[in-house]
Short mmCIF file of C-alpha atoms in Angstrom, two decimals:
data_model
loop_
_atom_site.label_atom_id
_atom_site.label_comp_id
_atom_site.label_asym_id
_atom_site.label_seq_id
_atom_site.Cartn_x
_atom_site.Cartn_y
_atom_site.Cartn_z
CA MET A 1 -0.13 -0.03 0.02
CA ILE A 2 1.17 3.50 -0.87
CA ILE A 3 0.45 6.28 1.20
CA ARG A 4 1.15 9.47 -0.56
CA ALA A 5 2.92 12.42 1.13
CA GLY A 6 -0.18 14.44 1.09
CA GLU A 7 -2.34 12.02 2.59
CA LEU A 8 -0.22 11.54 5.76
CA ASN A 9 -1.75 12.90 9.09
CA SER A 10 -0.11 15.76 10.75
CA GLU A 11 -0.63 17.29 14.19
CA VAL A 12 0.96 20.26 15.86
CA PHE A 13 1.58 20.11 19.46
CA PRO A 14 2.23 23.21 21.42
CA ASN A 15 4.54 23.14 24.44
CA ARG A 16 5.38 19.41 23.86
CA PHE A 17 6.13 17.85 27.16
CA GLY A 18 6.57 21.29 28.66
CA GLY A 19 8.87 22.42 25.78
CA LYS A 20 8.84 25.83 24.05
CA GLY A 21 6.71 26.84 20.92
CA GLU A 22 5.36 24.00 18.58
CA VAL A 23 6.43 20.69 17.06
CA LYS A 24 4.73 19.30 14.00
CA MET A 25 4.44 15.56 13.85
CA THR A 26 3.64 13.85 10.54
CA ARG A 27 2.76 10.29 11.14
CA LEU A 28 4.22 7.71 8.72
CA LEU A 29 2.53 4.87 10.37
CA GLU A 30 -0.95 4.89 12.06
CA LYS A 31 -0.93 3.20 15.36
CA GLU A 32 -3.11 0.22 14.13
CA ALA A 33 -0.43 -0.62 11.55
CA PHE A 34 2.10 -1.37 14.12
CA HIS A 35 1.11 -4.99 14.82
CA GLY A 36 1.24 -3.95 18.61
CA LYS A 37 5.06 -3.48 18.34
CA GLY A 38 5.00 0.39 18.80
CA ARG A 39 3.20 3.64 18.69
CA VAL A 40 5.11 6.22 16.70
CA PHE A 41 7.03 6.38 13.42
CA ALA A 42 6.88 10.00 12.39
CA ARG A 43 8.74 13.01 10.73
CA ASN A 44 8.94 15.75 13.51
CA VAL A 45 9.54 19.18 12.61
CA ILE A 46 10.74 21.64 15.10
CA GLU A 47 11.07 25.39 14.46
CA PRO A 48 14.08 27.46 15.64
CA GLY A 49 13.65 28.29 19.29
CA SER A 50 11.10 25.46 19.73
CA SER A 51 11.67 22.37 21.79
CA VAL A 52 10.35 19.00 23.03
CA GLY A 53 10.70 19.16 26.78
CA PHE A 54 12.80 16.70 28.80
CA HIS A 55 10.43 13.52 29.64
CA ARG A 56 11.04 9.89 30.58
CA HIS A 57 10.21 6.73 28.64
CA GLN A 58 8.47 4.14 30.68
CA GLY A 59 7.54 0.82 28.97
CA ASP A 60 8.84 1.93 25.57
CA PHE A 61 11.99 3.36 24.03
CA GLU A 62 12.40 6.03 21.34
CA VAL A 63 14.93 6.78 18.54
CA TYR A 64 15.47 10.09 16.87
CA TYR A 65 17.32 10.33 13.72
CA VAL A 66 18.36 13.90 12.72
CA LEU A 67 17.54 14.65 9.08
CA SER A 68 18.39 18.34 8.77
CA GLY A 69 19.15 21.17 11.22
CA ARG A 70 20.89 21.50 14.56
CA GLY A 71 19.64 20.88 17.94
CA THR A 72 20.56 20.71 21.67
CA VAL A 73 19.76 17.43 23.26
CA ASN A 74 19.44 16.66 26.85
CA ASP A 75 20.35 12.82 26.73
CA ASN A 76 19.26 11.46 30.08
CA GLY A 77 21.14 14.55 32.01
CA VAL A 78 23.85 14.99 29.56
CA ILE A 79 23.65 18.16 27.07
CA SER A 80 25.09 17.69 23.66
CA GLU A 81 24.82 19.33 20.23
CA VAL A 82 23.51 17.21 17.42
CA GLY A 83 23.23 17.62 13.58
CA PRO A 84 22.23 15.72 10.29
CA GLY A 85 22.78 11.98 10.53
CA ASP A 86 23.20 11.62 14.29
CA VAL A 87 20.98 9.20 16.25
CA ILE A 88 19.64 9.64 19.75
CA TYR A 89 18.62 6.56 21.46
CA THR A 90 16.45 6.80 24.69
CA ASP A 91 15.98 3.48 26.25
CA ASP A 92 13.19 2.24 28.50
CA GLY A 93 13.50 4.18 31.81
CA GLN A 94 15.72 6.91 30.38
CA SER A 95 14.83 10.65 29.70
CA HIS A 96 15.39 13.10 26.85
CA GLY A 97 14.43 16.42 25.49
CA ILE A 98 15.62 18.25 22.29
CA GLU A 99 15.59 21.97 21.50
CA ASN A 100 16.05 23.68 18.08
CA THR A 101 19.12 25.90 18.86
CA GLY A 102 19.85 26.55 15.16
CA ASP A 103 18.37 29.02 12.66
CA THR A 104 16.69 26.50 10.20
CA THR A 105 14.03 23.81 10.95
CA LEU A 106 15.30 20.88 12.90
CA GLU A 107 13.79 17.78 11.36
CA LEU A 108 13.88 14.28 12.94
CA ILE A 109 12.58 10.85 12.40
CA ALA A 110 11.02 9.58 15.57
CA LEU A 111 10.41 5.85 16.29
CA VAL A 112 8.65 4.66 19.53
CA LEU A 113 8.40 1.04 20.12
CA PHE A 114 7.49 -0.87 23.23
CA ALA A 115 10.12 -2.28 25.46
CA MET B 1 22.92 7.55 24.12
CA ILE B 2 24.01 9.48 21.06
CA ILE B 3 25.49 7.61 17.98
CA ARG B 4 27.20 10.04 15.89
CA ALA B 5 26.68 9.88 12.00
CA GLY B 6 30.21 8.77 11.37
CA GLU B 7 29.81 5.87 14.00
CA LEU B 8 26.87 4.23 12.32
CA ASN B 9 27.47 0.85 10.58
CA SER B 10 26.77 0.74 6.78
CA GLU B 11 26.82 -2.32 4.62
CA VAL B 12 26.72 -2.48 0.78
CA PHE B 13 24.46 -5.15 -0.74
CA PRO B 14 25.11 -6.15 -4.32
CA ASN B 15 22.09 -7.44 -6.23
CA ARG B 16 19.68 -7.12 -3.15
CA PHE B 17 16.78 -9.72 -3.38
CA GLY B 18 17.94 -10.25 -6.92
CA GLY B 19 17.79 -6.44 -7.80
CA LYS B 20 20.32 -4.60 -9.97
CA GLY B 21 23.35 -2.86 -8.84
CA GLU B 22 23.91 -1.93 -5.16
CA VAL B 23 22.12 -0.79 -2.10
CA LYS B 24 23.87 0.89 0.75
CA MET B 25 22.24 0.42 4.01
CA THR B 26 23.17 2.59 7.19
CA ARG B 27 21.82 0.96 10.30
CA LEU B 28 20.28 3.63 12.59
CA LEU B 29 19.53 0.72 15.27
CA GLU B 30 21.48 -2.38 15.80
CA LYS B 31 19.50 -5.55 16.11
CA GLU B 32 20.02 -6.08 19.85
CA ALA B 33 18.45 -2.54 20.46
CA PHE B 34 15.06 -3.38 19.21
CA HIS B 35 13.93 -5.16 22.45
CA GLY B 36 12.88 -8.03 20.08
CA LYS B 37 10.38 -5.85 18.22
CA GLY B 38 12.01 -5.71 14.85
CA ARG B 39 15.15 -6.11 12.79
CA VAL B 40 15.84 -3.25 10.60
CA PHE B 41 15.76 0.64 11.01
CA ALA B 42 17.95 1.90 8.50
CA ARG B 43 18.68 4.63 5.68
CA ASN B 44 18.99 2.98 2.48
CA VAL B 45 20.77 4.69 -0.42
CA ILE B 46 19.98 3.16 -4.01
CA GLU B 47 21.88 4.64 -6.95
CA PRO B 48 20.22 5.50 -10.33
CA GLY B 49 19.59 2.20 -11.98
CA SER B 50 19.95 0.03 -8.93
CA SER B 51 17.02 -1.60 -7.31
CA VAL B 52 15.89 -3.94 -4.47
CA GLY B 53 14.34 -7.03 -6.09
CA PHE B 54 10.72 -8.01 -5.55
CA HIS B 55 10.57 -10.11 -2.41
CA ARG B 56 7.84 -11.29 0.06
CA HIS B 57 7.69 -10.53 3.97
CA GLN B 58 6.92 -13.40 6.09
CA GLY B 59 6.59 -12.90 9.83
CA ASP B 60 7.47 -9.08 9.52
CA PHE B 61 6.27 -6.04 7.72
CA GLU B 62 8.25 -3.25 6.33
CA VAL B 63 7.85 0.52 6.00
CA TYR B 64 9.75 2.56 3.49
CA TYR B 65 9.67 6.23 3.78
CA VAL B 66 11.18 8.04 0.74
CA LEU B 67 13.33 10.98 1.85
CA SER B 68 14.66 11.99 -1.71
CA GLY B 69 14.78 10.87 -5.41
CA ARG B 70 12.34 9.10 -7.64
CA GLY B 71 11.64 5.30 -7.88
CA THR B 72 9.25 2.76 -9.25
CA VAL B 73 7.75 0.39 -6.74
CA ASN B 74 6.13 -2.94 -7.31
CA ASP B 75 3.76 -2.90 -4.46
CA ASN B 76 2.29 -6.46 -4.11
CA GLY B 77 2.06 -6.54 -7.86
CA VAL B 78 0.98 -3.06 -8.63
CA ILE B 79 3.59 -0.76 -10.20
CA SER B 80 3.68 2.91 -9.13
CA GLU B 81 6.06 5.92 -9.05
CA VAL B 82 7.08 7.33 -5.84
CA GLY B 83 8.83 10.39 -4.60
CA PRO B 84 9.97 12.42 -1.43
CA GLY B 85 7.44 11.98 1.24
CA ASP B 86 5.63 8.79 0.09
CA VAL B 87 5.18 5.88 2.31
CA ILE B 88 5.24 2.40 0.98
CA TYR B 89 3.63 -0.14 3.58
CA THR B 90 4.25 -3.86 2.97
CA ASP B 91 2.31 -5.90 5.43
CA ASP B 92 3.23 -9.50 6.60
CA GLY B 93 2.60 -11.82 3.51
CA GLN B 94 2.83 -9.13 1.00
CA SER B 95 5.69 -8.52 -1.42
CA HIS B 96 7.46 -5.38 -2.70
CA GLY B 97 10.58 -4.20 -4.56
CA ILE B 98 11.76 -0.70 -5.69
CA GLU B 99 14.13 0.60 -8.51
CA ASN B 100 15.75 3.92 -8.66
CA THR B 101 14.25 5.33 -12.02
CA GLY B 102 15.34 9.05 -11.42
CA ASP B 103 18.76 10.41 -12.09
CA THR B 104 19.69 11.23 -8.50
CA THR B 105 20.15 8.80 -5.39
CA LEU B 106 16.95 7.41 -4.24
CA GLU B 107 17.20 7.72 -0.14
CA LEU B 108 14.61 5.73 1.89
CA ILE B 109 14.10 5.15 5.58
CA ALA B 110 13.34 1.45 6.05
CA LEU B 111 11.67 -0.12 9.01
CA VAL B 112 11.00 -3.76 9.47
CA LEU B 113 9.25 -5.05 12.57
CA PHE B 114 7.98 -8.36 13.51
CA ALA B 115 4.15 -8.90 12.75
#
């Protein structure tokens, strides 16, 4: 089955997990298509100055893959800069947050699977 | 945990599933990091004229998300053109193949989870 770019569902989340500004999430896979293995496979767009607040994963784990832009990650308490091609792996029980500290959109693939 | 772009593992597969040329797969997640839920989360680069041959998924399902380039997909027997932002969902028991029919690299995110 092919789902065209224009048919994908997008949602805008203000102050995501207490973060700043807005995060736009375009779902690449709807929840019922996961065969129970996960809940998010999406392309997230974070505008400059916007962020996903620091939050903990419990019962699942998340992978961010940076497509474009620059950001500052709080990776379980450690602050790092990330850019295109970097992967942030947040395991079950760990926490993360990310802020667009660059001057272009920060675009990520986000994958959340159950642990 | 942050895995830098330059630390990710890449493999080159010639004649992938009987396809033409080569496919370069950069693994965004190693198999042991999936908590048993899947086996592939990768960025695949297919050069112009190269392809992934038509093959069937059994016991798992695959999602391709086109990042850039143009391709021709055999989606379970139906031929279609795809481009940036399109999603190809191949469920357990279904088959697919994809060829780069454009003149730039065809880049995809590939996700294989167990059904």
